[in-house]
XYZ file of C-alpha atoms in Angstrom:
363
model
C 8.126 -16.662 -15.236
C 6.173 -20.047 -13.832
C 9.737 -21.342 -12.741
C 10.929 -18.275 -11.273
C 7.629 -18.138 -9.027
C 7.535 -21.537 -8.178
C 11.034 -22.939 -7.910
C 13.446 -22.792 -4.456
C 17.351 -23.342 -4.729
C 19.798 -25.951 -4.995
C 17.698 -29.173 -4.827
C 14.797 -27.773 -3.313
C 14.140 -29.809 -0.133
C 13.776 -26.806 1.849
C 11.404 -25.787 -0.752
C 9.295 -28.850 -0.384
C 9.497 -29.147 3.446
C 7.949 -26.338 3.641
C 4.936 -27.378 2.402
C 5.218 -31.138 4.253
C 5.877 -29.299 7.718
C 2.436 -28.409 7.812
C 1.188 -32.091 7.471
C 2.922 -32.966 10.594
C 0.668 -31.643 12.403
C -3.302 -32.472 13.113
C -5.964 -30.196 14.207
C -8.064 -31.072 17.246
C -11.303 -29.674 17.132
C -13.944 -28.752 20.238
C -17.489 -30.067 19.221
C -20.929 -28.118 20.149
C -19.567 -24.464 20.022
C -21.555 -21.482 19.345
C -19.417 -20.865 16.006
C -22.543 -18.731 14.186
C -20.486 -15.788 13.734
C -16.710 -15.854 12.662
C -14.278 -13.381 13.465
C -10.904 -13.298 11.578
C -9.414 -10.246 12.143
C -6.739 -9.296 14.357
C -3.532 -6.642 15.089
C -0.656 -6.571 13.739
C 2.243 -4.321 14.817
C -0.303 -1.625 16.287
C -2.226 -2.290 13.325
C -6.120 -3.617 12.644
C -7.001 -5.951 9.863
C -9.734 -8.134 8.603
C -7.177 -11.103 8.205
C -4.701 -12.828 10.193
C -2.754 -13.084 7.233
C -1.262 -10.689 4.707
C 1.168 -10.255 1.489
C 4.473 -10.649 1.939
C 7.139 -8.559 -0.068
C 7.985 -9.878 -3.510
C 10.504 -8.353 -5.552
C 10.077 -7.146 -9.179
C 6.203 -7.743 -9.921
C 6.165 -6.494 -12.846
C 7.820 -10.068 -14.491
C 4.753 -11.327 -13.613
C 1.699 -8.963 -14.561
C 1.338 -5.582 -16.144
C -0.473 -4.131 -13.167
C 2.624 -4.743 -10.999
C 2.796 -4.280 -7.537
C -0.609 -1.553 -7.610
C -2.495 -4.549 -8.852
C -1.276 -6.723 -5.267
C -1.677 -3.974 -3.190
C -5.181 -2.657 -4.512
C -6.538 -6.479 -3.502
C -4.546 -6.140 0.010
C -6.956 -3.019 0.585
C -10.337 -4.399 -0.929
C -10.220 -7.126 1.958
C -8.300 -4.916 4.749
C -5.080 -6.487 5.598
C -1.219 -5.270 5.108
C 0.369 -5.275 1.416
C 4.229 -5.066 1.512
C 6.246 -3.324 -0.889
C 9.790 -4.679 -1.618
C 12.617 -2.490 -1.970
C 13.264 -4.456 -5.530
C 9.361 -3.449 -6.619
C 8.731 -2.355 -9.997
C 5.966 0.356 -8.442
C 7.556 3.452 -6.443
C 7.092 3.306 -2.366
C 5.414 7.164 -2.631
C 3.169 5.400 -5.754
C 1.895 2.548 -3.632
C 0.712 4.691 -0.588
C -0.845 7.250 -2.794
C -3.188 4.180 -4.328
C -4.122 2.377 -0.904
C -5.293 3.604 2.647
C -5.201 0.481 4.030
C -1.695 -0.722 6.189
C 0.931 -0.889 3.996
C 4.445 -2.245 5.833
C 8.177 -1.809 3.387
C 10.639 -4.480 2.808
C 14.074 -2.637 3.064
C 17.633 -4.455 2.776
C 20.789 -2.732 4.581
C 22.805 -1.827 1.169
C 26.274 -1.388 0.449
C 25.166 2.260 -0.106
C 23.728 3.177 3.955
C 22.532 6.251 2.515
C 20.258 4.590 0.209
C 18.644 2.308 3.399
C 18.618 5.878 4.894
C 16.808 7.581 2.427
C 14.135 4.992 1.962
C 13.437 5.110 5.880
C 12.797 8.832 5.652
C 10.682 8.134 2.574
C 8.580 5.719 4.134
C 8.402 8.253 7.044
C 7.142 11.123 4.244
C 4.742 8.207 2.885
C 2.754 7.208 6.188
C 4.046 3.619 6.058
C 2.816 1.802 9.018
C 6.055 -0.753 9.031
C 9.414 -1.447 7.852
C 10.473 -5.361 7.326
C 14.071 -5.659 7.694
C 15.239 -8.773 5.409
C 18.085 -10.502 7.181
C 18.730 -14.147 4.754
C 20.238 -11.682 1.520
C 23.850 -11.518 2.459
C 23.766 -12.984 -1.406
C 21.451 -15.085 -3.493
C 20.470 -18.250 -3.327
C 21.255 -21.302 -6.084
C 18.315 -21.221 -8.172
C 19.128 -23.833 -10.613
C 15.586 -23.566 -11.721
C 16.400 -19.983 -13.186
C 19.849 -20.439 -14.825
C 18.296 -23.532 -16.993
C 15.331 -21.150 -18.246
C 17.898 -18.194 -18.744
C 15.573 -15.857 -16.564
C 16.920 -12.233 -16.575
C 15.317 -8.711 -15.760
C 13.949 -7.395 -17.819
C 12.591 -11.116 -19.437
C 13.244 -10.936 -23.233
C 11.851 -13.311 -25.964
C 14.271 -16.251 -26.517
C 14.230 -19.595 -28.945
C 14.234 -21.337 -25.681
C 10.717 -19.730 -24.321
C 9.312 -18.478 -27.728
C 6.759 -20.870 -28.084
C 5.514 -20.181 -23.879
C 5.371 -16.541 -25.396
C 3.183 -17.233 -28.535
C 1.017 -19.405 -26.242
C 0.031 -16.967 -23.758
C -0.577 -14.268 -26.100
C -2.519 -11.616 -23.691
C 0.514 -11.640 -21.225
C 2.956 -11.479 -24.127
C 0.589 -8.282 -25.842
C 0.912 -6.590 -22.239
C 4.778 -7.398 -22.044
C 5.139 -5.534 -25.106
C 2.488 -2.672 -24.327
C 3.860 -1.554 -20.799
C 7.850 -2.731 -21.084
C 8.572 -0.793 -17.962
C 10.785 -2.750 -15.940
C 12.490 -0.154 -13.750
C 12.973 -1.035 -10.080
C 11.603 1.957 -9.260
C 12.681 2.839 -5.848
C 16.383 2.346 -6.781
C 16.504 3.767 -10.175
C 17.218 7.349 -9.357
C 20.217 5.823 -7.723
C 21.501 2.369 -8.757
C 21.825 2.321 -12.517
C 20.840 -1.449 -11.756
C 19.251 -2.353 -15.242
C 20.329 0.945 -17.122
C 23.178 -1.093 -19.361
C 20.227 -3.751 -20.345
C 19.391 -7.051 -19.265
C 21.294 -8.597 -16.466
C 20.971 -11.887 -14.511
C 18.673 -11.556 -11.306
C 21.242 -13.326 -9.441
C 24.149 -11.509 -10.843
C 21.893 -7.789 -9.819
C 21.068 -9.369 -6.196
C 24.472 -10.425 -5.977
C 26.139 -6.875 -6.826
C 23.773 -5.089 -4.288
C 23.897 -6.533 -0.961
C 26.045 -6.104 1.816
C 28.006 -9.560 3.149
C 29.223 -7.239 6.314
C 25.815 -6.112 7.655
C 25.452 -7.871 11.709
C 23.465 -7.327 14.365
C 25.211 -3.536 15.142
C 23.688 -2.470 11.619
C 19.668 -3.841 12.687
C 20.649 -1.467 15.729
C 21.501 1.723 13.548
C 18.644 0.693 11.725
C 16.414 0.708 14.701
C 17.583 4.336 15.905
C 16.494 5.486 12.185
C 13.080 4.485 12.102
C 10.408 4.946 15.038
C 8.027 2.540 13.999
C 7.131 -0.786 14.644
C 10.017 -2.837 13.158
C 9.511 -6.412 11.672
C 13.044 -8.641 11.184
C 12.585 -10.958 8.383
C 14.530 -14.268 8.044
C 14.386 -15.819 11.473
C 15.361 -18.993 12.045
C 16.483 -20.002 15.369
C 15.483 -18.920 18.660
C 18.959 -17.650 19.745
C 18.482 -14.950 16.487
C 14.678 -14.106 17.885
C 16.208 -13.492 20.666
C 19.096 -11.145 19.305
C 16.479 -9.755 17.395
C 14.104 -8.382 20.261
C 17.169 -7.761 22.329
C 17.398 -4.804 18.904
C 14.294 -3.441 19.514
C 12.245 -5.937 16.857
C 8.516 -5.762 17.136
C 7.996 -8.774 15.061
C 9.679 -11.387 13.730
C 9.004 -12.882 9.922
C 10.312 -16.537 10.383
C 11.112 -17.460 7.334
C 13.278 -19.296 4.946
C 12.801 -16.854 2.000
C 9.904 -19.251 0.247
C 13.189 -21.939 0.296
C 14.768 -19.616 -2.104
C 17.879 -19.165 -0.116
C 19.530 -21.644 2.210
C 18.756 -25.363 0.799
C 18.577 -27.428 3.885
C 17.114 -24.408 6.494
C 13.946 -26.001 8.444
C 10.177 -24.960 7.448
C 9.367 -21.642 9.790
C 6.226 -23.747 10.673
C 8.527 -26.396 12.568
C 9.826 -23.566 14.280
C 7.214 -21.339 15.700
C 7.136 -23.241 19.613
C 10.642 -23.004 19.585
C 10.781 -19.215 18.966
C 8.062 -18.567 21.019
C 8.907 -20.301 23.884
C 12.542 -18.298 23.822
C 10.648 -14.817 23.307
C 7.541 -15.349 25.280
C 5.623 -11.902 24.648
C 8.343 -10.000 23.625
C 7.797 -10.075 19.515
C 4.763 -11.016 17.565
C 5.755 -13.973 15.139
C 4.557 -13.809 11.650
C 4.974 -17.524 9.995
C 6.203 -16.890 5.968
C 6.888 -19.571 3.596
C 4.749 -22.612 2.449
C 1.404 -21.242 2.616
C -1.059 -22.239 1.161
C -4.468 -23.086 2.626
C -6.637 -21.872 5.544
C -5.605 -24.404 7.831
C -2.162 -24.140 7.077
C -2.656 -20.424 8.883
C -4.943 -21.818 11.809
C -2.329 -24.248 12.392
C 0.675 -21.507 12.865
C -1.134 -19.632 15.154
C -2.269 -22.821 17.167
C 1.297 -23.233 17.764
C 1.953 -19.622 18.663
C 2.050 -17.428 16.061
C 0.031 -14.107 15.750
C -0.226 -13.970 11.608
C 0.793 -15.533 8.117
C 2.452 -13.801 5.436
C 1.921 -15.539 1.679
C 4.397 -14.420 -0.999
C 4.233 -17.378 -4.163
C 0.548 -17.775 -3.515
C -0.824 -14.435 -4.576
C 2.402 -14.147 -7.438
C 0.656 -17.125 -8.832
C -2.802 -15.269 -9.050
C -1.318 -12.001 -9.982
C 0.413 -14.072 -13.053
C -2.555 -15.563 -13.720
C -4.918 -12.311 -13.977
C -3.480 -9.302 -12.157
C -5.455 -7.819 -9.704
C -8.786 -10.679 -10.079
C -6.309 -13.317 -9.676
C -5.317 -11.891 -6.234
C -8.099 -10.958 -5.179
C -9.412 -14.804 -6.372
C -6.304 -16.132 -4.154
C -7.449 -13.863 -1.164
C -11.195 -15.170 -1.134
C -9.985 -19.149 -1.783
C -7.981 -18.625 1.783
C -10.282 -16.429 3.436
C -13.170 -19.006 2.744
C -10.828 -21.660 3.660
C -10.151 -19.985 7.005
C -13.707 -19.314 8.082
C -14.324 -23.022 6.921
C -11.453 -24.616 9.198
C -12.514 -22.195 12.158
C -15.950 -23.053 12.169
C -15.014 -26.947 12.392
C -12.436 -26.199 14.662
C -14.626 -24.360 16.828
C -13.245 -21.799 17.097
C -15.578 -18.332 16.570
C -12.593 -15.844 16.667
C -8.328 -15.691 16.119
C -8.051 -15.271 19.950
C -10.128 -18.665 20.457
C -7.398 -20.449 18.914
C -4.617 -22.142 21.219
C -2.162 -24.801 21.531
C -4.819 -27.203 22.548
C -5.790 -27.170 18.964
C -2.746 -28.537 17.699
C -0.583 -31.911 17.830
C 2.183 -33.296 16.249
C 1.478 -36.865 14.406
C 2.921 -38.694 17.539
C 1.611 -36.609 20.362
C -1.999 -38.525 19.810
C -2.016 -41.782 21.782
Protein backbone atom coordinates (compact mmCIF):
# COMPACT_ATOMS: atom_id res chain seq x y z
CA UNK A 1 0.00 0.00 0.00
CA UNK A 2 3.03 2.56 1.21
CA UNK A 3 4.72 1.80 -2.27
CA UNK A 4 1.77 2.11 -4.31
CA UNK A 5 1.10 5.70 -2.70
CA UNK A 6 4.42 6.84 -2.77
CA UNK A 7 6.24 5.42 -5.76
CA UNK A 8 6.24 7.10 -9.63
CA UNK A 9 7.30 4.92 -12.75
CA UNK A 10 10.21 3.72 -14.46
CA UNK A 11 13.13 5.29 -12.50
CA UNK A 12 11.30 7.92 -10.95
CA UNK A 13 13.08 11.18 -11.88
CA UNK A 14 9.96 12.73 -12.86
CA UNK A 15 8.77 11.63 -9.58
CA UNK A 16 11.51 13.35 -7.72
CA UNK A 17 11.65 16.54 -9.87
CA UNK A 18 8.66 17.20 -8.90
CA UNK A 19 9.36 17.81 -5.61
CA UNK A 20 13.04 19.64 -6.49
CA UNK A 21 11.13 22.05 -9.02
CA UNK A 22 9.80 23.80 -6.23
CA UNK A 23 13.31 24.55 -4.68
CA UNK A 24 14.25 26.41 -7.71
CA UNK A 25 12.56 28.97 -6.85
CA UNK A 26 12.84 31.70 -3.79
CA UNK A 27 10.19 33.76 -2.29
CA UNK A 28 10.64 37.52 -2.03
CA UNK A 29 8.84 38.93 0.66
CA UNK A 30 7.44 42.83 1.20
CA UNK A 31 8.34 43.93 4.85
CA UNK A 32 5.92 46.28 7.12
CA UNK A 33 2.48 45.08 5.72
CA UNK A 34 -0.69 45.20 7.50
CA UNK A 35 -0.87 41.20 7.38
CA UNK A 36 -3.30 41.02 10.80
CA UNK A 37 -5.93 39.26 9.05
CA UNK A 38 -5.33 36.42 6.41
CA UNK A 39 -7.50 35.59 3.72
CA UNK A 40 -7.06 32.24 1.83
CA UNK A 41 -9.92 31.62 0.01
CA UNK A 42 -10.62 32.03 -3.49
CA UNK A 43 -12.87 30.72 -6.82
CA UNK A 44 -12.51 28.09 -8.56
CA UNK A 45 -14.41 27.27 -11.77
CA UNK A 46 -17.48 29.54 -10.61
CA UNK A 47 -16.93 28.08 -7.38
CA UNK A 48 -16.08 29.64 -3.60
CA UNK A 49 -13.75 27.98 -1.20
CA UNK A 50 -11.88 28.55 1.96
CA UNK A 51 -8.59 27.21 0.25
CA UNK A 52 -6.66 27.82 -2.74
CA UNK A 53 -6.02 24.33 -2.82
CA UNK A 54 -8.08 21.15 -2.97
CA UNK A 55 -8.04 17.12 -3.39
CA UNK A 56 -7.25 15.85 -6.39
CA UNK A 57 -8.88 12.54 -7.78
CA UNK A 58 -7.30 9.32 -6.59
CA UNK A 59 -8.39 6.12 -7.79
CA UNK A 60 -9.46 3.13 -5.63
CA UNK A 61 -9.34 4.55 -1.91
CA UNK A 62 -10.44 1.95 -0.45
CA UNK A 63 -6.61 0.08 -0.69
CA UNK A 64 -5.80 2.54 1.56
CA UNK A 65 -8.49 3.05 4.44
CA UNK A 66 -11.81 1.52 5.29
CA UNK A 67 -13.62 4.83 5.15
CA UNK A 68 -12.72 5.15 1.44
CA UNK A 69 -13.32 7.96 -0.56
CA UNK A 70 -16.45 9.35 2.14
CA UNK A 71 -13.67 9.59 4.64
CA UNK A 72 -11.53 12.24 1.92
CA UNK A 73 -14.40 13.92 0.94
CA UNK A 74 -16.10 14.46 4.49
CA UNK A 75 -12.53 16.42 5.44
CA UNK A 76 -12.78 18.35 1.88
CA UNK A 77 -16.21 19.75 3.36
CA UNK A 78 -15.21 20.34 7.14
CA UNK A 79 -12.63 23.03 5.76
CA UNK A 80 -14.70 24.18 2.48
CA UNK A 81 -12.77 23.42 -0.56
CA UNK A 82 -13.46 20.89 -3.68
CA UNK A 83 -13.07 16.93 -3.10
CA UNK A 84 -12.79 15.01 -6.44
CA UNK A 85 -14.14 11.74 -7.04
CA UNK A 86 -12.30 9.44 -9.55
CA UNK A 87 -14.09 7.45 -11.95
CA UNK A 88 -11.89 4.30 -10.47
CA UNK A 89 -13.34 5.27 -6.68
CA UNK A 90 -14.34 2.61 -4.47
CA UNK A 91 -17.46 5.06 -3.17
CA UNK A 92 -20.42 5.61 -5.82
CA UNK A 93 -20.53 9.33 -7.55
CA UNK A 94 -24.55 9.55 -6.32
CA UNK A 95 -22.94 8.24 -2.63
CA UNK A 96 -20.38 11.01 -2.42
CA UNK A 97 -22.80 13.98 -3.19
CA UNK A 98 -25.43 12.62 -0.93
CA UNK A 99 -22.62 12.85 2.12
CA UNK A 100 -21.12 16.44 1.28
CA UNK A 101 -22.65 19.93 0.31
CA UNK A 102 -19.61 21.40 -0.23
CA UNK A 103 -18.08 21.56 -4.23
CA UNK A 104 -17.47 18.37 -5.29
CA UNK A 105 -15.76 18.27 -9.12
CA UNK A 106 -15.59 14.22 -11.04
CA UNK A 107 -12.60 12.75 -12.60
CA UNK A 108 -14.00 11.01 -15.81
CA UNK A 109 -11.73 9.13 -18.52
CA UNK A 110 -13.11 8.86 -22.29
CA UNK A 111 -13.59 4.82 -22.29
CA UNK A 112 -13.54 2.38 -24.89
CA UNK A 113 -17.27 2.08 -23.97
CA UNK A 114 -18.56 6.18 -24.95
CA UNK A 115 -21.69 5.24 -23.45
CA UNK A 116 -20.23 4.62 -20.17
CA UNK A 117 -18.33 8.41 -20.28
CA UNK A 118 -21.94 9.31 -21.34
CA UNK A 119 -23.74 7.96 -18.66
CA UNK A 120 -21.50 9.22 -15.93
CA UNK A 121 -21.89 12.90 -17.40
CA UNK A 122 -25.65 12.63 -17.05
CA UNK A 123 -25.08 11.17 -13.59
CA UNK A 124 -23.03 13.84 -12.42
CA UNK A 125 -25.71 16.14 -14.00
CA UNK A 126 -28.58 14.09 -11.71
CA UNK A 127 -25.93 14.48 -8.72
CA UNK A 128 -25.36 18.42 -8.68
CA UNK A 129 -21.63 18.03 -9.40
CA UNK A 130 -20.13 21.38 -9.75
CA UNK A 131 -17.18 20.00 -12.29
CA UNK A 132 -16.01 17.35 -14.46
CA UNK A 133 -11.97 16.78 -14.75
CA UNK A 134 -11.23 15.27 -17.97
CA UNK A 135 -7.88 13.06 -17.50
CA UNK A 136 -5.89 13.30 -20.69
CA UNK A 137 -2.08 11.29 -19.66
CA UNK A 138 -4.17 7.50 -19.46
CA UNK A 139 -3.92 6.42 -23.03
CA UNK A 140 -2.29 3.34 -20.81
CA UNK A 141 -0.41 2.98 -17.58
CA UNK A 142 2.59 3.96 -16.56
CA UNK A 143 5.85 1.54 -15.53
CA UNK A 144 5.49 1.27 -11.95
CA UNK A 145 8.30 -0.95 -11.14
CA UNK A 146 7.63 -0.10 -7.58
CA UNK A 147 4.26 -2.15 -7.81
CA UNK A 148 5.23 -5.27 -9.84
CA UNK A 149 8.20 -5.98 -7.12
CA UNK A 150 5.52 -5.78 -4.15
CA UNK A 151 2.94 -7.84 -6.32
CA UNK A 152 0.22 -5.04 -5.69
CA UNK A 153 -3.19 -6.14 -7.13
CA UNK A 154 -6.93 -5.00 -6.50
CA UNK A 155 -8.31 -6.19 -4.38
CA UNK A 156 -4.72 -6.47 -2.06
CA UNK A 157 -4.63 -10.05 -0.65
CA UNK A 158 -2.33 -11.41 2.17
CA UNK A 159 0.92 -12.80 0.65
CA UNK A 160 4.34 -14.49 2.24
CA UNK A 161 5.91 -11.52 0.68
CA UNK A 162 3.81 -8.73 2.81
CA UNK A 163 2.55 -11.05 5.68
CA UNK A 164 4.60 -9.78 8.24
CA UNK A 165 3.56 -5.63 7.03
CA UNK A 166 0.01 -7.24 7.64
CA UNK A 167 0.56 -8.72 11.19
CA UNK A 168 2.33 -5.42 12.02
CA UNK A 169 -0.33 -3.06 11.35
CA UNK A 170 -2.97 -5.03 12.86
CA UNK A 171 -5.97 -2.27 13.02
CA UNK A 172 -5.67 -1.73 9.16
CA UNK A 173 -5.38 -5.47 8.59
CA UNK A 174 -8.77 -6.06 11.23
CA UNK A 175 -10.57 -3.34 8.92
CA UNK A 176 -9.28 -5.07 5.61
CA UNK A 177 -10.94 -8.06 6.75
CA UNK A 178 -14.15 -6.35 8.35
CA UNK A 179 -15.25 -4.17 5.24
CA UNK A 180 -13.56 -6.34 2.11
CA UNK A 181 -15.53 -4.26 -0.30
CA UNK A 182 -13.40 -3.47 -3.07
CA UNK A 183 -15.86 -2.76 -5.88
CA UNK A 184 -15.10 0.21 -8.14
CA UNK A 185 -18.28 1.29 -7.66
CA UNK A 186 -19.18 3.55 -10.43
CA UNK A 187 -18.17 0.90 -13.04
CA UNK A 188 -19.40 -2.20 -11.49
CA UNK A 189 -22.89 -2.26 -12.83
CA UNK A 190 -21.07 -2.24 -16.10
CA UNK A 191 -17.44 -3.41 -16.35
CA UNK A 192 -17.17 -6.77 -14.65
CA UNK A 193 -13.60 -5.21 -13.90
CA UNK A 194 -12.74 -7.26 -10.65
CA UNK A 195 -15.78 -9.77 -10.86
CA UNK A 196 -13.29 -12.92 -11.93
CA UNK A 197 -10.99 -11.96 -8.69
CA UNK A 198 -7.88 -10.25 -8.26
CA UNK A 199 -6.24 -8.68 -11.21
CA UNK A 200 -3.11 -6.50 -11.68
CA UNK A 201 -3.89 -2.63 -11.43
CA UNK A 202 -1.89 -2.17 -14.44
CA UNK A 203 -3.25 -5.05 -16.32
CA UNK A 204 -7.28 -3.42 -15.26
CA UNK A 205 -5.99 0.26 -16.32
CA UNK A 206 -4.52 -1.19 -19.24
CA UNK A 207 -7.78 -3.15 -20.51
CA UNK A 208 -9.97 0.03 -19.98
CA UNK A 209 -8.68 2.95 -21.70
CA UNK A 210 -8.96 4.17 -25.01
CA UNK A 211 -5.35 4.67 -27.08
CA UNK A 212 -7.65 6.48 -29.96
CA UNK A 213 -9.27 9.26 -27.87
CA UNK A 214 -7.76 13.08 -29.53
CA UNK A 215 -8.68 16.30 -29.28
CA UNK A 216 -12.25 15.66 -31.49
CA UNK A 217 -13.34 13.33 -28.45
CA UNK A 218 -12.55 16.45 -25.48
CA UNK A 219 -14.92 18.28 -28.10
CA UNK A 220 -17.86 15.64 -27.96
CA UNK A 221 -17.12 15.67 -24.49
CA UNK A 222 -17.57 19.35 -24.16
CA UNK A 223 -21.07 19.38 -26.09
CA UNK A 224 -22.17 16.65 -23.32
CA UNK A 225 -21.61 18.44 -20.29
CA UNK A 226 -22.55 22.26 -19.60
CA UNK A 227 -20.43 22.86 -16.83
CA UNK A 228 -17.28 24.23 -16.13
CA UNK A 229 -14.81 21.70 -17.63
CA UNK A 230 -11.26 21.08 -16.12
CA UNK A 231 -8.57 19.09 -18.67
CA UNK A 232 -6.20 17.20 -16.62
CA UNK A 233 -2.66 16.26 -17.81
CA UNK A 234 -1.30 19.42 -19.35
CA UNK A 235 1.94 19.75 -20.20
CA UNK A 236 2.92 22.11 -22.81
CA UNK A 237 1.57 25.31 -23.77
CA UNK A 238 0.70 24.31 -27.39
CA UNK A 239 -1.88 21.49 -25.52
CA UNK A 240 -3.27 24.55 -23.09
CA UNK A 241 -3.81 26.06 -25.90
CA UNK A 242 -5.70 23.16 -27.83
CA UNK A 243 -7.32 22.73 -24.73
CA UNK A 244 -9.12 26.25 -24.34
CA UNK A 245 -9.44 26.36 -28.07
CA UNK A 246 -12.18 23.01 -26.72
CA UNK A 247 -13.96 24.98 -24.52
CA UNK A 248 -11.62 24.04 -21.19
CA UNK A 249 -12.29 26.18 -18.18
CA UNK A 250 -9.27 25.00 -16.40
CA UNK A 251 -6.41 23.29 -16.91
CA UNK A 252 -4.83 20.55 -14.22
CA UNK A 253 -1.06 20.67 -15.26
CA UNK A 254 0.10 17.76 -14.27
CA UNK A 255 2.31 14.81 -14.70
CA UNK A 256 -0.03 12.29 -12.96
CA UNK A 257 2.06 12.54 -9.38
CA UNK A 258 5.14 11.19 -11.97
CA UNK A 259 3.16 8.08 -12.25
CA UNK A 260 3.01 8.13 -15.96
CA UNK A 261 5.57 9.52 -18.37
CA UNK A 262 9.22 9.12 -16.66
CA UNK A 263 11.10 12.06 -17.95
CA UNK A 264 7.79 14.71 -18.33
CA UNK A 265 8.87 18.17 -16.52
CA UNK A 266 7.40 19.15 -12.90
CA UNK A 267 3.90 21.20 -13.71
CA UNK A 268 5.54 23.79 -11.33
CA UNK A 269 8.37 24.51 -14.05
CA UNK A 270 5.65 24.99 -16.29
CA UNK A 271 3.04 27.30 -15.00
CA UNK A 272 4.73 30.88 -16.82
CA UNK A 273 4.94 29.03 -19.80
CA UNK A 274 1.24 28.02 -19.92
CA UNK A 275 0.15 31.09 -18.74
CA UNK A 276 1.84 33.28 -20.81
CA UNK A 277 0.33 31.15 -24.03
CA UNK A 278 -3.34 31.31 -22.45
CA UNK A 279 -3.31 34.64 -20.80
CA UNK A 280 -6.94 34.72 -19.14
CA UNK A 281 -8.42 32.24 -21.07
CA UNK A 282 -8.22 29.03 -18.45
CA UNK A 283 -7.59 29.04 -14.78
CA UNK A 284 -4.42 26.78 -14.10
CA UNK A 285 -4.57 24.41 -11.27
CA UNK A 286 -0.76 23.19 -10.45
CA UNK A 287 -1.03 19.06 -9.44
CA UNK A 288 1.82 16.98 -8.55
CA UNK A 289 4.62 17.43 -5.88
CA UNK A 290 2.82 19.14 -3.24
CA UNK A 291 3.56 19.28 -0.31
CA UNK A 292 3.89 22.37 1.89
CA UNK A 293 2.27 25.83 2.10
CA UNK A 294 4.80 27.52 0.24
CA UNK A 295 5.02 25.08 -2.31
CA UNK A 296 1.19 26.47 -3.15
CA UNK A 297 2.14 30.29 -2.62
CA UNK A 298 4.85 29.70 -4.93
CA UNK A 299 2.50 28.27 -7.96
CA UNK A 300 0.30 30.94 -7.78
CA UNK A 301 3.22 33.58 -7.60
CA UNK A 302 4.06 32.30 -10.90
CA UNK A 303 0.52 32.34 -12.24
CA UNK A 304 -1.52 29.84 -11.15
CA UNK A 305 -5.05 30.26 -9.55
CA UNK A 306 -5.02 26.85 -7.18
CA UNK A 307 -3.18 23.52 -6.09
CA UNK A 308 -4.55 20.20 -6.24
CA UNK A 309 -2.72 17.46 -3.68
CA UNK A 310 -3.38 13.79 -4.47
CA UNK A 311 -0.32 11.50 -2.43
CA UNK A 312 -0.43 13.99 0.39
CA UNK A 313 -3.87 13.43 1.83
CA UNK A 314 -3.60 9.31 0.56
CA UNK A 315 -0.81 9.34 3.03
CA UNK A 316 -3.08 10.73 5.92
CA UNK A 317 -6.08 8.82 4.87
CA UNK A 318 -3.66 5.54 5.18
CA UNK A 319 -2.54 6.66 8.17
CA UNK A 320 -6.05 7.31 10.04
CA UNK A 321 -8.93 7.79 7.61
CA UNK A 322 -10.77 10.73 7.87
CA UNK A 323 -8.35 12.43 11.14
CA UNK A 324 -5.44 11.79 9.05
CA UNK A 325 -6.89 14.05 6.29
CA UNK A 326 -8.22 16.28 8.02
CA UNK A 327 -4.52 16.36 10.08
CA UNK A 328 -2.91 16.79 6.40
CA UNK A 329 -5.45 19.68 5.61
CA UNK A 330 -4.64 21.77 8.89
CA UNK A 331 -0.51 21.02 8.54
CA UNK A 332 -0.94 22.97 4.93
CA UNK A 333 -3.49 25.33 5.83
CA UNK A 334 -1.28 26.50 8.86
CA UNK A 335 1.61 26.36 6.62
CA UNK A 336 -0.12 28.68 4.15
CA UNK A 337 -1.29 31.35 6.55
CA UNK A 338 2.35 31.08 8.00
CA UNK A 339 4.19 31.71 4.51
CA UNK A 340 1.52 34.52 3.65
CA UNK A 341 1.92 36.38 6.63
CA UNK A 342 5.89 36.51 6.05
CA UNK A 343 5.38 37.04 2.62
CA UNK A 344 3.17 39.81 3.19
CA UNK A 345 0.80 39.05 1.66
CA UNK A 346 -2.91 39.43 3.62
CA UNK A 347 -5.00 37.71 0.82
CA UNK A 348 -4.57 35.04 -2.52
CA UNK A 349 -5.14 38.11 -4.80
CA UNK A 350 -2.07 39.97 -3.01
CA UNK A 351 0.13 37.45 -4.37
CA UNK A 352 2.05 38.16 -7.79
CA UNK A 353 4.98 37.45 -9.81
CA UNK A 354 6.97 39.94 -7.88
CA UNK A 355 6.99 37.39 -5.19
CA UNK A 356 8.79 34.90 -6.99
CA UNK A 357 12.41 34.26 -8.61
CA UNK A 358 14.21 31.64 -10.01
CA UNK A 359 17.74 30.82 -8.14
CA UNK A 360 19.59 32.94 -10.85
CA UNK A 361 17.22 35.79 -11.39
CA UNK A 362 18.68 37.38 -7.88
CA UNK A 363 21.81 39.42 -8.62
Amino acid sequence: MFHYIDGGSDDEWTLRRNRQGFADYWLLPEVLRDVAEIDLSTELVGQRIALPFFLAPTGMSRLFHHGKELAVARAAEKFGTFYSLSTLGTTSLEEVAATIATPKMFQIYILKDRELTREFVQRCKAAGYEALCLTTDMAMAGNRERDLRTGMIMPPRFGLGSLWSFIAHPYWSLNFLAHPDFRLANVAHRVDALGGGAMGLIDYVNSQFDRSVTWRDVEWLRGEWDGPLVVKGVLSPADAERACAVGANALMISNHGGRQLDGAPAPVDLVRPIRDRVGDAAQLIVDSGVRRGTDIVKAIALGADACSIGKAYLYGLAAGGQQGVEHVLGLLRTELVRAMTLLGCASINDIGEKHVAELGEIA
